[in-house]
PDB file of N, CA and C in Angstrom:
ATOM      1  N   UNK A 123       6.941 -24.664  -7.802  1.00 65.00           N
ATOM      2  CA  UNK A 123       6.247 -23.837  -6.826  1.00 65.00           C
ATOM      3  C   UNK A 123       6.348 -22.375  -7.275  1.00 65.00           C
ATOM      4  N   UNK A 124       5.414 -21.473  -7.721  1.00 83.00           N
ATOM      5  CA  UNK A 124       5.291 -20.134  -7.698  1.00 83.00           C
ATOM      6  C   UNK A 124       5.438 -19.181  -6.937  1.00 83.00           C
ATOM      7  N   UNK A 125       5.813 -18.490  -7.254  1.00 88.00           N
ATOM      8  CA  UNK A 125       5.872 -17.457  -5.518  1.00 88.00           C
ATOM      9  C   UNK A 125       4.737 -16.554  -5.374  1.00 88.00           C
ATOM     10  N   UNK A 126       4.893 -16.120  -4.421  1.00 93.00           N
ATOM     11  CA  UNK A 126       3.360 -15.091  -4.016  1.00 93.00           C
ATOM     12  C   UNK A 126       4.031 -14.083  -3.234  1.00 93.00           C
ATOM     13  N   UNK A 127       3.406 -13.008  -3.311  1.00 96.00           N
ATOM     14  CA  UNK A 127       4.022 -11.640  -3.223  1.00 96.00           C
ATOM     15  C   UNK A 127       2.752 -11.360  -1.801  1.00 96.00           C
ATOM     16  N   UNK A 128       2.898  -9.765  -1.759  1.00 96.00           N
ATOM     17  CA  UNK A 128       1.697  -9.288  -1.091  1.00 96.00           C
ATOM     18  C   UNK A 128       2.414  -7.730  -1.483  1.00 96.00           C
ATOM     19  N   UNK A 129       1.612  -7.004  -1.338  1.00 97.00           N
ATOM     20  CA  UNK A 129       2.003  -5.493  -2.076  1.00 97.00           C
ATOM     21  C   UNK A 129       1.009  -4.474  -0.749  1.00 97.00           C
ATOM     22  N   UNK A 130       1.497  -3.397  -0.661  1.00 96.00           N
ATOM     23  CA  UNK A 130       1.532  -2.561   0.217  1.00 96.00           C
ATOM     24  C   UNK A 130       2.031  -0.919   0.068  1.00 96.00           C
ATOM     25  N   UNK A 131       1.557  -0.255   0.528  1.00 95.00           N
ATOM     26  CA  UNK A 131       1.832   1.078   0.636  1.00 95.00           C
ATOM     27  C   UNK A 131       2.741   1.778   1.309  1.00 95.00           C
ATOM     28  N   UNK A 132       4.083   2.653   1.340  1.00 94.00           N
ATOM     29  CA  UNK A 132       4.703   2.981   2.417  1.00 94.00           C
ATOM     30  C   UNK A 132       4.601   4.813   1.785  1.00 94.00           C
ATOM     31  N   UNK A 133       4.674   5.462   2.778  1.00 92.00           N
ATOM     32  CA  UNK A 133       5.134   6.999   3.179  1.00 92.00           C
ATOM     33  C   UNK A 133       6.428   7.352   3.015  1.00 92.00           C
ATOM     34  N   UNK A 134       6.681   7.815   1.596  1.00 91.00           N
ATOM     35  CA  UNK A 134       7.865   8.072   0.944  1.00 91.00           C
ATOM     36  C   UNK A 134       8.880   8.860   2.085  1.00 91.00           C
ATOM     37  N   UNK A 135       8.358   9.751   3.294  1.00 89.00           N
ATOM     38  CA  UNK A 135       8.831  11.061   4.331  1.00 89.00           C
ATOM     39  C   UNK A 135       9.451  10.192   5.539  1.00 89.00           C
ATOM     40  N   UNK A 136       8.272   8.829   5.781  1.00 92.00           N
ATOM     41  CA  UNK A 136       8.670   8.852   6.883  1.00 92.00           C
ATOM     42  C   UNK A 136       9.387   7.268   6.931  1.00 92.00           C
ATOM     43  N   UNK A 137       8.915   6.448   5.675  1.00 93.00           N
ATOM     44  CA  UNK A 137       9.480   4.796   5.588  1.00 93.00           C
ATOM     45  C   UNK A 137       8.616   4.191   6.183  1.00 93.00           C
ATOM     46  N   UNK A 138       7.249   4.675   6.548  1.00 93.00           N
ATOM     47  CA  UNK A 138       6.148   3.353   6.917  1.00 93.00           C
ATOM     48  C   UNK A 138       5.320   3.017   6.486  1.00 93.00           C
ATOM     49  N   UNK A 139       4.546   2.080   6.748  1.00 92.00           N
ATOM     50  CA  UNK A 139       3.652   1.301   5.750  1.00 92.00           C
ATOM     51  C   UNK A 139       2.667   2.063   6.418  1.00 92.00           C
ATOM     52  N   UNK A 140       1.345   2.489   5.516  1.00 91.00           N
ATOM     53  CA  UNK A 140       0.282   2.892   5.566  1.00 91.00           C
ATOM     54  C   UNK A 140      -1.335   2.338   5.544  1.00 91.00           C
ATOM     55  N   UNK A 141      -2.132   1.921   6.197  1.00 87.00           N
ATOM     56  CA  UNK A 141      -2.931   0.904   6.482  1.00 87.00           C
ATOM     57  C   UNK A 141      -4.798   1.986   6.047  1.00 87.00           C
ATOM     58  N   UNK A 142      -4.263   2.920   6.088  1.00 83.00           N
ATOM     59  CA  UNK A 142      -5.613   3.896   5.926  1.00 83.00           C
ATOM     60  C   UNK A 142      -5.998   4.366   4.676  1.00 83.00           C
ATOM     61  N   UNK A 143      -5.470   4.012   3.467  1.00 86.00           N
ATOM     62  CA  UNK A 143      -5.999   4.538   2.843  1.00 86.00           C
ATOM     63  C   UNK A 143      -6.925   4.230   1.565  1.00 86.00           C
ATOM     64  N   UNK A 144      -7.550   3.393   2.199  1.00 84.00           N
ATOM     65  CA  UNK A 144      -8.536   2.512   1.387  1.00 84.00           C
ATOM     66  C   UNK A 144      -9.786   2.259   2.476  1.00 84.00           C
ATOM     67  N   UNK A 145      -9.717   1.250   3.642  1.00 82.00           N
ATOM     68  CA  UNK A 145     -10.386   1.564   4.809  1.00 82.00           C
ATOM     69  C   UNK A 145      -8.809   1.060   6.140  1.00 82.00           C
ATOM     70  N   UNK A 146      -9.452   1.447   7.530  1.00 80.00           N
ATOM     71  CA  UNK A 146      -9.168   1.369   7.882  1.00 80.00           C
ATOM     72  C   UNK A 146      -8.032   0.207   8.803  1.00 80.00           C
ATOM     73  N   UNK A 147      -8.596  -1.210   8.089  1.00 81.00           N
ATOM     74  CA  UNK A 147      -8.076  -2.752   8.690  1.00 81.00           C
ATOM     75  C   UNK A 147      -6.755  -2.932   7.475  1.00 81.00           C
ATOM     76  N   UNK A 148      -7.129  -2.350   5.976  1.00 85.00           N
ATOM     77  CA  UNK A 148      -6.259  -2.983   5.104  1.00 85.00           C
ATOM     78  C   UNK A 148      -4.852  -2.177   5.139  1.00 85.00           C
ATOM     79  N   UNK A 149      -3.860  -3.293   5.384  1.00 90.00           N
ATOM     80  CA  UNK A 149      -2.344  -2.335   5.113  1.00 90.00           C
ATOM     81  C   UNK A 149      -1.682  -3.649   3.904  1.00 90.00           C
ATOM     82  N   UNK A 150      -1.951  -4.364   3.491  1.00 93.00           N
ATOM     83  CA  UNK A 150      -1.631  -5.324   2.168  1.00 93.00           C
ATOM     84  C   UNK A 150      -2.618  -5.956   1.717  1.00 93.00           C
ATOM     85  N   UNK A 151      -2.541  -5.572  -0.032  1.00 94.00           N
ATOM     86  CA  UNK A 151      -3.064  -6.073  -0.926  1.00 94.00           C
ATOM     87  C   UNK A 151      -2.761  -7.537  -1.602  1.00 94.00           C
ATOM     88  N   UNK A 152      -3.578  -8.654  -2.469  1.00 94.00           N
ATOM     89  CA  UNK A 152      -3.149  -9.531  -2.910  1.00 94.00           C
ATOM     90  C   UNK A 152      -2.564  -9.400  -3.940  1.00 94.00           C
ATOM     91  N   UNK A 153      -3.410  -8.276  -5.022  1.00 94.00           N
ATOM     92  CA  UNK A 153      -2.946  -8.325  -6.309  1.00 94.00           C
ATOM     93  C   UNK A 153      -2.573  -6.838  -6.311  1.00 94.00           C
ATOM     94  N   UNK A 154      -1.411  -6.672  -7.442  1.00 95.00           N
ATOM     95  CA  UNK A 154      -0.542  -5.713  -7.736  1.00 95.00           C
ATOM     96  C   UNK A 154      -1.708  -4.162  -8.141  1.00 95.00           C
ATOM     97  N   UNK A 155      -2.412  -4.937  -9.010  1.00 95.00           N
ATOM     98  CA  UNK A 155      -3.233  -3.644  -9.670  1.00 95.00           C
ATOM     99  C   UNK A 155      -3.723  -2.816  -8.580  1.00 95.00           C
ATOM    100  N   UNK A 156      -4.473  -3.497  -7.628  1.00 94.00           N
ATOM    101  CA  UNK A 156      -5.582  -2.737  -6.729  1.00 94.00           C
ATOM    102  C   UNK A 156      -4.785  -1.921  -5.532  1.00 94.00           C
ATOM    103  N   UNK A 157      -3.529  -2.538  -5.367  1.00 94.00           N
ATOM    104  CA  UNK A 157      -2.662  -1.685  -4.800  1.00 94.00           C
ATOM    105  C   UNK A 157      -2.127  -0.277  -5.461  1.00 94.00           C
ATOM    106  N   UNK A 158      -1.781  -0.534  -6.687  1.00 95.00           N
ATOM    107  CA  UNK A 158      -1.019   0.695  -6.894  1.00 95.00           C
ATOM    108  C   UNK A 158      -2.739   1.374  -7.627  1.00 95.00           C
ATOM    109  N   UNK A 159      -3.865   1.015  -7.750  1.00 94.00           N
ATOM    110  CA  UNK A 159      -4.995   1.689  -7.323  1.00 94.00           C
ATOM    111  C   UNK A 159      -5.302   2.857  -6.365  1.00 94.00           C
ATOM    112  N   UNK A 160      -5.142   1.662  -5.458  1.00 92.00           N
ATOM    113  CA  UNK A 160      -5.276   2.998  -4.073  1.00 92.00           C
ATOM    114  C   UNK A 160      -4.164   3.966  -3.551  1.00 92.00           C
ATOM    115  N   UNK A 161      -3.256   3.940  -4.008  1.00 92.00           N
ATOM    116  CA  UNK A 161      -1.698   4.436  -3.953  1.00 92.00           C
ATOM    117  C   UNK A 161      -2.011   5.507  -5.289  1.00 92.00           C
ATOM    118  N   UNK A 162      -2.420   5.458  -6.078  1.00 91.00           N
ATOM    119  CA  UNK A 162      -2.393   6.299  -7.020  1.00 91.00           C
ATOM    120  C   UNK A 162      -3.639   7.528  -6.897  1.00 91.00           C
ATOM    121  N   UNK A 163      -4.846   6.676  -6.515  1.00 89.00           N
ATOM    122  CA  UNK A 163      -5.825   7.398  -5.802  1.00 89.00           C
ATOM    123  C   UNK A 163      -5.307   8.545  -4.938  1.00 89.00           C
ATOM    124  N   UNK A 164      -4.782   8.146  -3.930  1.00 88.00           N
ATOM    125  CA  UNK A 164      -4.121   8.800  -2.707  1.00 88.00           C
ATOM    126  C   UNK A 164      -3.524   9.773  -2.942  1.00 88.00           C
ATOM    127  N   UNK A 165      -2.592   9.755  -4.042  1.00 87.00           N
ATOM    128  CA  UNK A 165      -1.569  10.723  -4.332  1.00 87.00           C
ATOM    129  C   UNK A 165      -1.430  11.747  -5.366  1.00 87.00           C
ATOM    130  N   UNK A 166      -3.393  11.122  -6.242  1.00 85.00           N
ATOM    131  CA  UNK A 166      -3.549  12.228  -6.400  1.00 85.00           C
ATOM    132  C   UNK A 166      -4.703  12.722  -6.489  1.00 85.00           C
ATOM    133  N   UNK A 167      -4.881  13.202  -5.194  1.00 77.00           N
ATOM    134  CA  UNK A 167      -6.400  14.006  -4.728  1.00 77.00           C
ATOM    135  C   UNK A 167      -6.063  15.408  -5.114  1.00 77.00           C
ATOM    136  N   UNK A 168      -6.923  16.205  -5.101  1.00 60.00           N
ATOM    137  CA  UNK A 168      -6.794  17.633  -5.451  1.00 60.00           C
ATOM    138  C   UNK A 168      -6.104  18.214  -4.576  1.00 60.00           C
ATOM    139  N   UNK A 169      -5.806  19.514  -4.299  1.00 56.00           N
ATOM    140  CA  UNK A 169      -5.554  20.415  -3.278  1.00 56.00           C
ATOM    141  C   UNK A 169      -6.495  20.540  -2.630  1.00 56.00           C
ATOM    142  N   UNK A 170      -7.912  20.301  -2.797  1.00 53.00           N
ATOM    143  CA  UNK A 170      -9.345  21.249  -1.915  1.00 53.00           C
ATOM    144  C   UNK A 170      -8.989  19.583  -0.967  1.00 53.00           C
ATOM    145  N   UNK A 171      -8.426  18.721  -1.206  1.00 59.00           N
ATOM    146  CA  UNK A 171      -9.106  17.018   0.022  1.00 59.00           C
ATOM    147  C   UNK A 171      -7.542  17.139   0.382  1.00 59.00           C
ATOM    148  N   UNK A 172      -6.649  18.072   0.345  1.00 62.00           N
ATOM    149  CA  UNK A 172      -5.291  18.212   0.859  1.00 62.00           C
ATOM    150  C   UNK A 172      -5.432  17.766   2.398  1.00 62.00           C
ATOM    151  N   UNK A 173      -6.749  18.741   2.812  1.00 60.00           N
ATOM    152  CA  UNK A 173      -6.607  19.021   4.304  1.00 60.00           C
ATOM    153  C   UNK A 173      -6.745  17.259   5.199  1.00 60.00           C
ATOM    154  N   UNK A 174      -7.523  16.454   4.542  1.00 64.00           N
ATOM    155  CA  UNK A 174      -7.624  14.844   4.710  1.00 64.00           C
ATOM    156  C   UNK A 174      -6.711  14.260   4.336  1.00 64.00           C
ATOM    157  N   UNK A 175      -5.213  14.323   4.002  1.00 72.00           N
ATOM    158  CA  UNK A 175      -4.269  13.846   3.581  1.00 72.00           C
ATOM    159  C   UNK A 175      -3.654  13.743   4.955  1.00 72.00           C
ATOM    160  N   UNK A 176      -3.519  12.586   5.222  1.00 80.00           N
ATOM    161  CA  UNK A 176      -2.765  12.424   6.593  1.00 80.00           C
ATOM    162  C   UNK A 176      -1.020  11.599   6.201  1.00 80.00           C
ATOM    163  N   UNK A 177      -0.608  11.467   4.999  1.00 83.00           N
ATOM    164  CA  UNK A 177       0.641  10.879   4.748  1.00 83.00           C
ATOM    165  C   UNK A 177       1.566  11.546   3.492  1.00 83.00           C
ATOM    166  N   UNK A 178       2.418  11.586   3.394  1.00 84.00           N
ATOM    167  CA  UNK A 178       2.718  12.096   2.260  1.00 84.00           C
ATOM    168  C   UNK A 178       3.027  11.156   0.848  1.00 84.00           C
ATOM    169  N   UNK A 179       3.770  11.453  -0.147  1.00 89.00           N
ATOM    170  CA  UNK A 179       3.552  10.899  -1.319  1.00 89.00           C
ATOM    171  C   UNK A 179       4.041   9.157  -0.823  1.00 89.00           C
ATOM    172  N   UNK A 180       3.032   8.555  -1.885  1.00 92.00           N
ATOM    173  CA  UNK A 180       3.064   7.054  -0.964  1.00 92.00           C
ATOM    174  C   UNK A 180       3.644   6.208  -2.680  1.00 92.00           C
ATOM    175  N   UNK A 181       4.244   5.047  -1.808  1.00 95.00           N
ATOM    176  CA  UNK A 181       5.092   4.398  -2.956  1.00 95.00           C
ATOM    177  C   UNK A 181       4.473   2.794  -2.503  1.00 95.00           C
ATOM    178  N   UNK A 182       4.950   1.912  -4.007  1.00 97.00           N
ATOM    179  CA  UNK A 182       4.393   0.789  -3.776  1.00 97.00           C
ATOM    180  C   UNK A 182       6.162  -0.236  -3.189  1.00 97.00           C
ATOM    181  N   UNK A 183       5.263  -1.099  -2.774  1.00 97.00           N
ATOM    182  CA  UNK A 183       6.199  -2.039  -1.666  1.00 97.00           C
ATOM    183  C   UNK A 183       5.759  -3.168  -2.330  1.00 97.00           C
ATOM    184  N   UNK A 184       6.800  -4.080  -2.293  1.00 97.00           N
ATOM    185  CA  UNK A 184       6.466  -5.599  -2.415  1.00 97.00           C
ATOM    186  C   UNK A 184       7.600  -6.881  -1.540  1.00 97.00           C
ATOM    187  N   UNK A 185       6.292  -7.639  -0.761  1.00 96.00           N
ATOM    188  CA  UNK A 185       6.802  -8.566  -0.032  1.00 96.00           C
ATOM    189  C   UNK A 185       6.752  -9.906  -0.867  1.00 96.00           C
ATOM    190  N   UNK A 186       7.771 -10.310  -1.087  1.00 96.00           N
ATOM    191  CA  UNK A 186       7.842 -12.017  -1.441  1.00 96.00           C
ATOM    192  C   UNK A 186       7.729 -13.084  -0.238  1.00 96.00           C
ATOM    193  N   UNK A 187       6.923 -13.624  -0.249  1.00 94.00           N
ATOM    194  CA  UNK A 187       6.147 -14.739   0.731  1.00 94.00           C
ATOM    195  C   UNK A 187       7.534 -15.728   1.084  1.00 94.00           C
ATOM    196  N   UNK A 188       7.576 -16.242   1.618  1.00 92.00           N
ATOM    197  CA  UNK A 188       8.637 -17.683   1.517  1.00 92.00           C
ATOM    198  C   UNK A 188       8.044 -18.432   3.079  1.00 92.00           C
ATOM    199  N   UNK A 189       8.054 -19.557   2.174  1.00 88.00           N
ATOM    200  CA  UNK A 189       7.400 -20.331   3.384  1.00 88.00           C
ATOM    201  C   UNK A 189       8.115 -20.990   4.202  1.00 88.00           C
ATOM    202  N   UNK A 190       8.262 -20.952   5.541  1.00 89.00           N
ATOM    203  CA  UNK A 190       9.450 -21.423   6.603  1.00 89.00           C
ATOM    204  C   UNK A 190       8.592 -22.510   7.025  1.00 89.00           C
ATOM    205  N   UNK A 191       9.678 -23.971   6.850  1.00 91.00           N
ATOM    206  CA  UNK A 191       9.105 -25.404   7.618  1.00 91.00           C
ATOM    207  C   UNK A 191       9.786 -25.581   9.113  1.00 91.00           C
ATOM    208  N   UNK A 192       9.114 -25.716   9.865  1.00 87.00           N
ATOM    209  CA  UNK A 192       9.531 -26.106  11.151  1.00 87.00           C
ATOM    210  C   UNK A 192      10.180 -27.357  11.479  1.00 87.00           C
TER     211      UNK A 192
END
């Protein structure tokens, strides 16, 4: 059995996961790349799109899945 992850964004300032910065519904990604995509995007916009920066420097997260049997 392989494992499966899910990858995600958190707010280095405050320790939370960040759901906005790609669109609005997504706060985890499937695959690694497209996460640290938009995480890299994010962090580095210019100074002039500063003022639309609603989080500060954002780091990548990873959840390992494990499947619980009832």
């Amino acid at each position: 059995m392989d494992k499966k992850y899910l990858y995600a964004a958190r707010d280095t300032s405050t320790g939370k996961l960040v759901n906005d910065i790609t669109n609005p519904g997504r706060k985890f990604w499937e695959t690694k790349g497209n996460c640290i995509n938009a995480i890299n995007t994010y962090n580095n916009r210019t100074s002039y799109n500063s003022r639309r920066k609603k989080h500060g420097l954002l780091e990548l997260v990873i959840f390992e899945l494990v499947e619980v049997k009832e």
